[in-house]
PDB file of C-alpha atoms in Angstrom:
ATOM      1  CA  MET A  18      -6.793 -89.012 -40.906  1.00 49.00           C
ATOM      2  CA  GLN A  19      -7.257 -92.597 -42.475  1.00 52.00           C
ATOM      3  CA  PRO A  20     -10.826 -93.316 -43.294  1.00 51.00           C
ATOM      4  CA  ASN A  21     -12.735 -96.098 -41.603  1.00 55.00           C
ATOM      5  CA  LYS A  22     -12.828 -98.742 -43.284  1.00 53.00           C
ATOM      6  CA  ASN A  23     -16.979 -99.855 -42.582  1.00 55.00           C
ATOM      7  CA  GLU A  24     -17.751 -96.287 -43.348  1.00 52.00           C
ATOM      8  CA  ASN A  25     -16.773 -96.470 -46.722  1.00 52.00           C
ATOM      9  CA  LYS A  26     -18.181 -99.738 -47.130  1.00 53.00           C
ATOM     10  CA  PHE A  27     -21.419 -98.129 -46.144  1.00 49.00           C
ATOM     11  CA  LEU A  28     -21.366 -95.330 -47.484  1.00 48.00           C
ATOM     12  CA  THR A  29     -20.454 -97.187 -51.248  1.00 49.00           C
ATOM     13  CA  THR A  30     -23.568 -99.546 -50.976  1.00 49.00           C
ATOM     14  CA  HIS A  31     -26.101 -97.803 -49.623  1.00 48.00           C
ATOM     15  CA  PHE A  32     -25.897 -94.631 -51.510  1.00 48.00           C
ATOM     16  CA  LYS A  33     -23.815 -95.904 -54.663  1.00 53.00           C
ATOM     17  CA  LEU A  34     -21.878 -93.306 -55.189  1.00 52.00           C
ATOM     18  CA  ASP A  35     -19.741 -93.212 -58.147  1.00 62.00           C
ATOM     19  CA  PRO A  36     -16.076 -93.000 -57.781  1.00 62.00           C
ATOM     20  CA  LEU A  37     -15.818 -89.014 -58.799  1.00 61.00           C
ATOM     21  CA  SER A  38     -18.239 -88.267 -55.761  1.00 64.00           C
ATOM     22  CA  PHE A  39     -16.908 -90.800 -53.297  1.00 58.00           C
ATOM     23  CA  LEU A  40     -13.437 -89.235 -53.940  1.00 62.00           C
ATOM     24  CA  PHE A  41     -15.058 -85.935 -53.462  1.00 61.00           C
ATOM     25  CA  PHE A  42     -16.543 -86.756 -50.191  1.00 60.00           C
ATOM     26  CA  LEU A  43     -12.927 -88.476 -48.536  1.00 62.00           C
ATOM     27  CA  LEU A  44     -11.106 -85.250 -49.801  1.00 66.00           C
ATOM     28  CA  LEU A  45     -14.009 -82.937 -47.765  1.00 66.00           C
ATOM     29  CA  LYS A  46     -13.669 -85.227 -45.244  1.00 65.00           C
ATOM     30  CA  ALA A  47      -9.533 -84.729 -44.622  1.00 64.00           C
ATOM     31  CA  VAL A  48     -10.439 -80.806 -45.208  1.00 57.00           C
ATOM     32  CA  VAL A  49     -12.515 -80.834 -41.998  1.00 56.00           C
ATOM     33  CA  ALA A  50     -10.453 -82.623 -39.779  1.00 60.00           C
ATOM     34  CA  ILE A  51      -7.748 -80.287 -40.842  1.00 59.00           C
ATOM     35  CA  SER A  52      -9.197 -77.298 -40.140  1.00 56.00           C
ATOM     36  CA  LEU A  53     -10.429 -78.967 -36.664  1.00 52.00           C
ATOM     37  CA  LEU A  54      -6.970 -79.992 -35.464  1.00 55.00           C
ATOM     38  CA  ALA A  55      -5.413 -76.198 -37.089  1.00 52.00           C
ATOM     39  CA  SER A  56      -7.763 -74.008 -34.887  1.00 53.00           C
ATOM     40  CA  PRO A  57      -6.471 -72.858 -31.695  1.00 53.00           C
ATOM     41  CA  SER A  58      -7.899 -74.658 -28.527  1.00 52.00           C
ATOM     42  CA  SER A  59     -10.602 -71.731 -26.832  1.00 50.00           C
ATOM     43  CA  ALA A  60      -8.037 -71.522 -24.095  1.00 46.00           C
ATOM     44  CA  SER A  61      -4.975 -70.110 -26.480  1.00 44.00           C
ATOM     45  CA  ARG A  62      -7.847 -68.230 -27.467  1.00 46.00           C
ATOM     46  CA  ARG A  63      -8.418 -66.813 -24.168  1.00 47.00           C
ATOM     47  CA  SER A  64      -4.731 -66.583 -23.431  1.00 46.00           C
ATOM     48  CA  LEU A  65      -4.094 -64.440 -27.071  1.00 45.00           C
ATOM     49  CA  SER A  66      -7.041 -62.248 -26.276  1.00 52.00           C
ATOM     50  CA  GLY A  67      -6.274 -61.985 -22.423  1.00 54.00           C
ATOM     51  CA  ALA A  68      -2.311 -60.703 -23.568  1.00 62.00           C
ATOM     52  CA  THR A  69      -4.032 -58.030 -26.141  1.00 78.00           C
ATOM     53  CA  THR A  70      -6.194 -56.724 -23.442  1.00 90.00           C
ATOM     54  CA  ASN A  71      -3.250 -56.026 -21.012  1.00 92.00           C
ATOM     55  CA  THR A  72      -0.699 -54.413 -23.433  1.00 94.00           C
ATOM     56  CA  GLU A  73      -4.117 -52.015 -24.524  1.00 95.00           C
ATOM     57  CA  PHE A  74      -4.964 -51.232 -20.814  1.00 96.00           C
ATOM     58  CA  ILE A  75      -0.933 -50.106 -20.670  1.00 97.00           C
ATOM     59  CA  ARG A  76      -1.020 -48.127 -23.681  1.00 96.00           C
ATOM     60  CA  THR A  77      -4.121 -46.566 -23.147  1.00 96.00           C
ATOM     61  CA  SER A  78      -3.054 -45.362 -19.709  1.00 97.00           C
ATOM     62  CA  CYS A  79      -0.173 -44.439 -21.006  1.00 97.00           C
ATOM     63  CA  SER A  80      -2.024 -41.799 -23.040  1.00 96.00           C
ATOM     64  CA  ALA A  81      -2.294 -39.585 -20.374  1.00 94.00           C
ATOM     65  CA  THR A  82       1.034 -39.396 -19.255  1.00 97.00           C
ATOM     66  CA  THR A  83       3.798 -36.905 -20.344  1.00 96.00           C
ATOM     67  CA  TYR A  84       5.993 -39.414 -21.880  1.00 97.00           C
ATOM     68  CA  PRO A  85       3.539 -41.587 -23.377  1.00 97.00           C
ATOM     69  CA  GLN A  86       5.934 -43.789 -25.982  1.00 97.00           C
ATOM     70  CA  LEU A  87       8.624 -44.014 -22.839  1.00 97.00           C
ATOM     71  CA  CYS A  88       5.972 -45.300 -20.587  1.00 98.00           C
ATOM     72  CA  TYR A  89       4.655 -47.931 -23.080  1.00 98.00           C
ATOM     73  CA  ASN A  90       7.963 -49.233 -23.698  1.00 97.00           C
ATOM     74  CA  SER A  91       9.521 -49.498 -20.191  1.00 97.00           C
ATOM     75  CA  LEU A  92       5.519 -51.049 -18.628  1.00 98.00           C
ATOM     76  CA  SER A  93       4.551 -53.445 -21.644  1.00 96.00           C
ATOM     77  CA  ALA A  94       7.074 -55.909 -20.196  1.00 95.00           C
ATOM     78  CA  HIS A  95       5.215 -56.509 -17.538  1.00 96.00           C
ATOM     79  CA  ALA A  96       1.922 -56.815 -19.361  1.00 95.00           C
ATOM     80  CA  THR A  97       1.042 -60.271 -17.939  1.00 94.00           C
ATOM     81  CA  LYS A  98       1.885 -59.034 -14.060  1.00 94.00           C
ATOM     82  CA  ILE A  99       0.094 -55.496 -14.188  1.00 96.00           C
ATOM     83  CA  GLN A 100      -3.394 -57.493 -16.243  1.00 94.00           C
ATOM     84  CA  THR A 101      -5.717 -54.249 -16.132  1.00 94.00           C
ATOM     85  CA  SER A 102      -5.047 -52.796 -12.511  1.00 94.00           C
ATOM     86  CA  ALA A 103      -4.411 -49.522 -12.007  1.00 94.00           C
ATOM     87  CA  ARG A 104      -2.482 -49.766  -8.984  1.00 93.00           C
ATOM     88  CA  LEU A 105      -0.162 -52.523 -10.542  1.00 95.00           C
ATOM     89  CA  LEU A 106       0.501 -50.532 -13.321  1.00 97.00           C
ATOM     90  CA  ALA A 107       1.446 -47.492 -10.606  1.00 97.00           C
ATOM     91  CA  SER A 108       3.055 -49.559  -8.728  1.00 96.00           C
ATOM     92  CA  THR A 109       5.325 -51.262 -11.611  1.00 97.00           C
ATOM     93  CA  ALA A 110       6.175 -47.858 -12.781  1.00 98.00           C
ATOM     94  CA  LEU A 111       7.275 -46.543  -9.739  1.00 97.00           C
ATOM     95  CA  ASP A 112       9.390 -49.584  -9.583  1.00 97.00           C
ATOM     96  CA  VAL A 113      10.948 -49.299 -12.970  1.00 97.00           C
ATOM     97  CA  ALA A 114      11.802 -45.462 -12.067  1.00 97.00           C
ATOM     98  CA  LEU A 115      13.468 -46.802  -8.942  1.00 97.00           C
ATOM     99  CA  SER A 116      15.633 -49.393 -10.691  1.00 96.00           C
ATOM    100  CA  SER A 117      16.677 -46.662 -13.432  1.00 95.00           C
ATOM    101  CA  ALA A 118      17.812 -44.527 -10.650  1.00 94.00           C
ATOM    102  CA  LYS A 119      19.537 -47.014  -8.627  1.00 94.00           C
ATOM    103  CA  THR A 120      21.460 -48.197 -11.793  1.00 93.00           C
ATOM    104  CA  THR A 121      22.410 -44.494 -12.986  1.00 91.00           C
ATOM    105  CA  SER A 122      22.911 -43.362  -9.078  1.00 90.00           C
ATOM    106  CA  ASP A 123      25.798 -46.409  -9.176  1.00 89.00           C
ATOM    107  CA  ALA A 124      27.222 -45.064 -12.320  1.00 86.00           C
ATOM    108  CA  MET A 125      27.974 -41.665 -11.204  1.00 85.00           C
ATOM    109  CA  ILE A 126      29.524 -42.546  -7.982  1.00 86.00           C
ATOM    110  CA  LYS A 127      32.097 -44.577 -10.277  1.00 84.00           C
ATOM    111  CA  LEU A 128      32.328 -41.859 -12.541  1.00 80.00           C
ATOM    112  CA  GLN A 129      32.755 -39.260  -9.927  1.00 77.00           C
ATOM    113  CA  GLN A 130      35.840 -41.391  -8.195  1.00 78.00           C
ATOM    114  CA  SER A 131      37.169 -41.308 -11.455  1.00 74.00           C
ATOM    115  CA  HIS A 132      40.220 -38.866 -12.978  1.00 67.00           C
ATOM    116  CA  GLY A 133      39.601 -36.336 -15.409  1.00 74.00           C
ATOM    117  CA  LEU A 134      36.799 -34.073 -14.120  1.00 77.00           C
ATOM    118  CA  SER A 135      37.021 -30.658 -13.726  1.00 80.00           C
ATOM    119  CA  PRO A 136      36.081 -29.474  -9.843  1.00 82.00           C
ATOM    120  CA  ARG A 137      33.357 -27.751 -11.233  1.00 82.00           C
ATOM    121  CA  GLN A 138      32.194 -31.098 -12.493  1.00 81.00           C
ATOM    122  CA  SER A 139      33.694 -33.189  -9.781  1.00 82.00           C
ATOM    123  CA  ALA A 140      31.279 -30.953  -7.509  1.00 85.00           C
ATOM    124  CA  ALA A 141      28.084 -31.601  -9.605  1.00 86.00           C
ATOM    125  CA  MET A 142      28.573 -35.061  -9.843  1.00 85.00           C
ATOM    126  CA  LEU A 143      28.942 -35.116  -5.999  1.00 88.00           C
ATOM    127  CA  ASP A 144      26.011 -33.274  -5.506  1.00 90.00           C
ATOM    128  CA  CYS A 145      23.780 -35.457  -7.950  1.00 90.00           C
ATOM    129  CA  VAL A 146      25.155 -38.342  -6.305  1.00 90.00           C
ATOM    130  CA  GLU A 147      23.558 -37.232  -3.396  1.00 93.00           C
ATOM    131  CA  GLU A 148      20.290 -35.865  -4.518  1.00 93.00           C
ATOM    132  CA  LEU A 149      19.422 -39.168  -6.513  1.00 93.00           C
ATOM    133  CA  GLY A 150      20.499 -41.170  -3.408  1.00 93.00           C
ATOM    134  CA  ASP A 151      17.517 -38.652  -1.694  1.00 95.00           C
ATOM    135  CA  SER A 152      15.202 -39.874  -5.091  1.00 96.00           C
ATOM    136  CA  VAL A 153      15.884 -43.350  -4.418  1.00 96.00           C
ATOM    137  CA  ASP A 154      14.812 -43.536  -1.152  1.00 96.00           C
ATOM    138  CA  GLN A 155      11.573 -41.360  -1.733  1.00 96.00           C
ATOM    139  CA  ILE A 156      10.375 -43.328  -4.239  1.00 97.00           C
ATOM    140  CA  ARG A 157      11.300 -46.648  -2.436  1.00 96.00           C
ATOM    141  CA  GLN A 158       8.913 -45.255   0.638  1.00 96.00           C
ATOM    142  CA  SER A 159       6.350 -44.659  -2.240  1.00 96.00           C
ATOM    143  CA  ILE A 160       6.589 -48.137  -3.439  1.00 95.00           C
ATOM    144  CA  ASP A 161       6.355 -49.455   0.518  1.00 93.00           C
ATOM    145  CA  GLU A 162       3.094 -47.319   0.818  1.00 92.00           C
ATOM    146  CA  MET A 163       1.522 -48.251  -2.615  1.00 90.00           C
ATOM    147  CA  ALA A 164       2.053 -52.109  -1.172  1.00 87.00           C
ATOM    148  CA  GLY A 165      -0.342 -51.018   1.491  1.00 77.00           C
ATOM    149  CA  ALA A 166      -3.213 -50.237  -0.962  1.00 69.00           C
ATOM    150  CA  ARG A 167      -4.367 -53.752  -2.178  1.00 63.00           C
ATOM    151  CA  GLY A 168      -4.833 -54.677   2.084  1.00 55.00           C
ATOM    152  CA  ALA A 169      -8.753 -54.852   2.969  1.00 52.00           C
ATOM    153  CA  GLY A 170     -10.865 -52.637   5.185  1.00 61.00           C
ATOM    154  CA  ARG A 171      -8.679 -49.223   3.957  1.00 70.00           C
ATOM    155  CA  SER A 172     -10.962 -46.566   4.366  1.00 81.00           C
ATOM    156  CA  PRO A 173     -11.454 -43.616   1.919  1.00 83.00           C
ATOM    157  CA  ALA A 174      -9.435 -41.274   3.884  1.00 86.00           C
ATOM    158  CA  ASP A 175      -6.509 -43.519   4.904  1.00 87.00           C
ATOM    159  CA  PHE A 176      -6.728 -44.299   0.824  1.00 88.00           C
ATOM    160  CA  GLN A 177      -6.365 -40.726   0.522  1.00 89.00           C
ATOM    161  CA  MET A 178      -3.745 -40.035   3.426  1.00 91.00           C
ATOM    162  CA  MET A 179      -1.397 -42.433   1.702  1.00 92.00           C
ATOM    163  CA  ILE A 180      -2.281 -41.279  -2.158  1.00 93.00           C
ATOM    164  CA  SER A 181      -1.171 -37.730  -0.498  1.00 94.00           C
ATOM    165  CA  ASP A 182       1.755 -39.192   0.944  1.00 95.00           C
ATOM    166  CA  VAL A 183       3.167 -41.529  -2.547  1.00 96.00           C
ATOM    167  CA  GLN A 184       2.560 -38.499  -4.389  1.00 96.00           C
ATOM    168  CA  THR A 185       4.372 -35.855  -1.808  1.00 96.00           C
ATOM    169  CA  TRP A 186       7.389 -38.269  -2.322  1.00 97.00           C
ATOM    170  CA  VAL A 187       7.263 -39.167  -5.517  1.00 97.00           C
ATOM    171  CA  SER A 188       7.089 -35.269  -6.295  1.00 97.00           C
ATOM    172  CA  ALA A 189      10.270 -34.732  -3.990  1.00 97.00           C
ATOM    173  CA  ALA A 190      11.972 -37.260  -6.200  1.00 96.00           C
ATOM    174  CA  LEU A 191      11.314 -35.765  -9.264  1.00 95.00           C
ATOM    175  CA  THR A 192      12.423 -32.140  -8.012  1.00 95.00           C
ATOM    176  CA  ASP A 193      15.628 -34.003  -6.570  1.00 93.00           C
ATOM    177  CA  GLU A 194      16.162 -35.200 -10.327  1.00 91.00           C
ATOM    178  CA  SER A 195      15.580 -31.896 -11.697  1.00 91.00           C
ATOM    179  CA  THR A 196      18.004 -29.958  -9.604  1.00 91.00           C
ATOM    180  CA  CYS A 197      20.763 -32.572 -10.350  1.00 89.00           C
ATOM    181  CA  ASN A 198      19.937 -31.847 -13.982  1.00 84.00           C
ATOM    182  CA  ASP A 199      19.927 -28.351 -13.198  1.00 85.00           C
ATOM    183  CA  GLY A 200      23.806 -28.818 -12.361  1.00 84.00           C
ATOM    184  CA  PHE A 201      25.101 -29.854 -15.011  1.00 79.00           C
ATOM    185  CA  ALA A 202      23.788 -26.623 -16.840  1.00 78.00           C
ATOM    186  CA  GLY A 203      26.360 -23.835 -18.380  1.00 73.00           C
ATOM    187  CA  LYS A 204      28.832 -23.741 -21.140  1.00 69.00           C
ATOM    188  CA  GLU A 205      31.504 -24.215 -18.665  1.00 65.00           C
ATOM    189  CA  MET A 206      30.103 -28.186 -18.142  1.00 68.00           C
ATOM    190  CA  ALA A 207      30.422 -28.918 -21.684  1.00 67.00           C
ATOM    191  CA  GLY A 208      31.541 -31.890 -23.158  1.00 74.00           C
ATOM    192  CA  GLU A 209      31.184 -35.539 -23.092  1.00 77.00           C
ATOM    193  CA  THR A 210      29.813 -36.266 -19.025  1.00 75.00           C
ATOM    194  CA  LYS A 211      27.341 -33.612 -19.510  1.00 78.00           C
ATOM    195  CA  THR A 212      26.014 -34.840 -22.571  1.00 84.00           C
ATOM    196  CA  VAL A 213      25.993 -38.567 -20.502  1.00 83.00           C
ATOM    197  CA  VAL A 214      25.078 -37.845 -17.354  1.00 84.00           C
ATOM    198  CA  ARG A 215      22.189 -35.152 -18.657  1.00 86.00           C
ATOM    199  CA  GLY A 216      20.679 -38.092 -20.439  1.00 90.00           C
ATOM    200  CA  LYS A 217      20.348 -40.439 -17.835  1.00 90.00           C
ATOM    201  CA  ILE A 218      19.157 -37.890 -15.433  1.00 92.00           C
ATOM    202  CA  GLU A 219      16.460 -37.144 -18.240  1.00 93.00           C
ATOM    203  CA  THR A 220      15.317 -40.964 -18.076  1.00 95.00           C
ATOM    204  CA  ILE A 221      15.040 -41.222 -14.626  1.00 96.00           C
ATOM    205  CA  ALA A 222      12.842 -37.823 -14.524  1.00 95.00           C
ATOM    206  CA  HIS A 223      10.522 -38.768 -17.638  1.00 97.00           C
ATOM    207  CA  LEU A 224      10.253 -42.564 -16.030  1.00 97.00           C
ATOM    208  CA  THR A 225       9.555 -40.685 -12.440  1.00 97.00           C
ATOM    209  CA  SER A 226       7.173 -38.176 -14.320  1.00 97.00           C
ATOM    210  CA  ASN A 227       4.899 -40.952 -15.901  1.00 98.00           C
ATOM    211  CA  ALA A 228       4.969 -42.735 -12.436  1.00 98.00           C
ATOM    212  CA  LEU A 229       3.799 -40.005 -10.670  1.00 97.00           C
ATOM    213  CA  ALA A 230       0.892 -39.194 -13.547  1.00 97.00           C
ATOM    214  CA  LEU A 231      -0.579 -43.010 -13.387  1.00 97.00           C
ATOM    215  CA  ILE A 232      -0.427 -42.715  -9.306  1.00 97.00           C
ATOM    216  CA  ASN A 233      -2.674 -39.882 -10.122  1.00 96.00           C
ATOM    217  CA  ALA A 234      -4.682 -41.495 -12.537  1.00 96.00           C
ATOM    218  CA  TYR A 235      -5.192 -44.365 -10.003  1.00 94.00           C
ATOM    219  CA  ALA A 236      -6.194 -42.035  -7.416  1.00 92.00           C
ATOM    220  CA  THR A 237      -9.182 -40.221  -9.411  1.00 91.00           C
ATOM    221  CA  LEU A 238     -10.639 -44.075  -9.452  1.00 86.00           C
ATOM    222  CA  HIS A 239     -11.473 -44.005  -5.526  1.00 73.00           C
ATOM    223  CA  HIS A 240     -12.630 -40.346  -5.398  1.00 60.00           C
TER     224      HIS A 240
END
């Protein structure tokens, strides 16, 4: 920032500053100008504050779930969408569980059709694909039902009925996922296939469990 010539002339003429004092004055002006340019705008500060608030809301809410770290890791990327809404948090958790279930189901269909599986493994895989399909349908129903929660004019009784349906469907999805996992128990199912499948199913079950916990937390806000 260049000093104003008239201002400098005024200062030197009327205040009789010695050269050293005048130089100090110019340096002080430069420091102030740079600090003003470098300081973030109020809009930027609000944006940063809002982002921090959103992620902290997710972290705090996830701390009440059975798998808090998985909960936070799977939802923090959606902080801008969720903000501090318990409804959006629960709905997004369902979206994440649905996406994981669909991806795993598709992968297992391909794996079930591959060669090298024992008859016992093939039968367990087929059962698991069917159970995951049921889980996907139940989670999708829950998402559709939760979308209606934002509707204006919903009575408390209607809301409780909606939440009850969602809790029932998500619980049923969790049961299907656990049943699929149980199908790969036992020594005769040992091997890489068992390890891969059970790992994927456990992740889906944990995501679904977290979603159910967040739905329950959302429900308590309307009691």
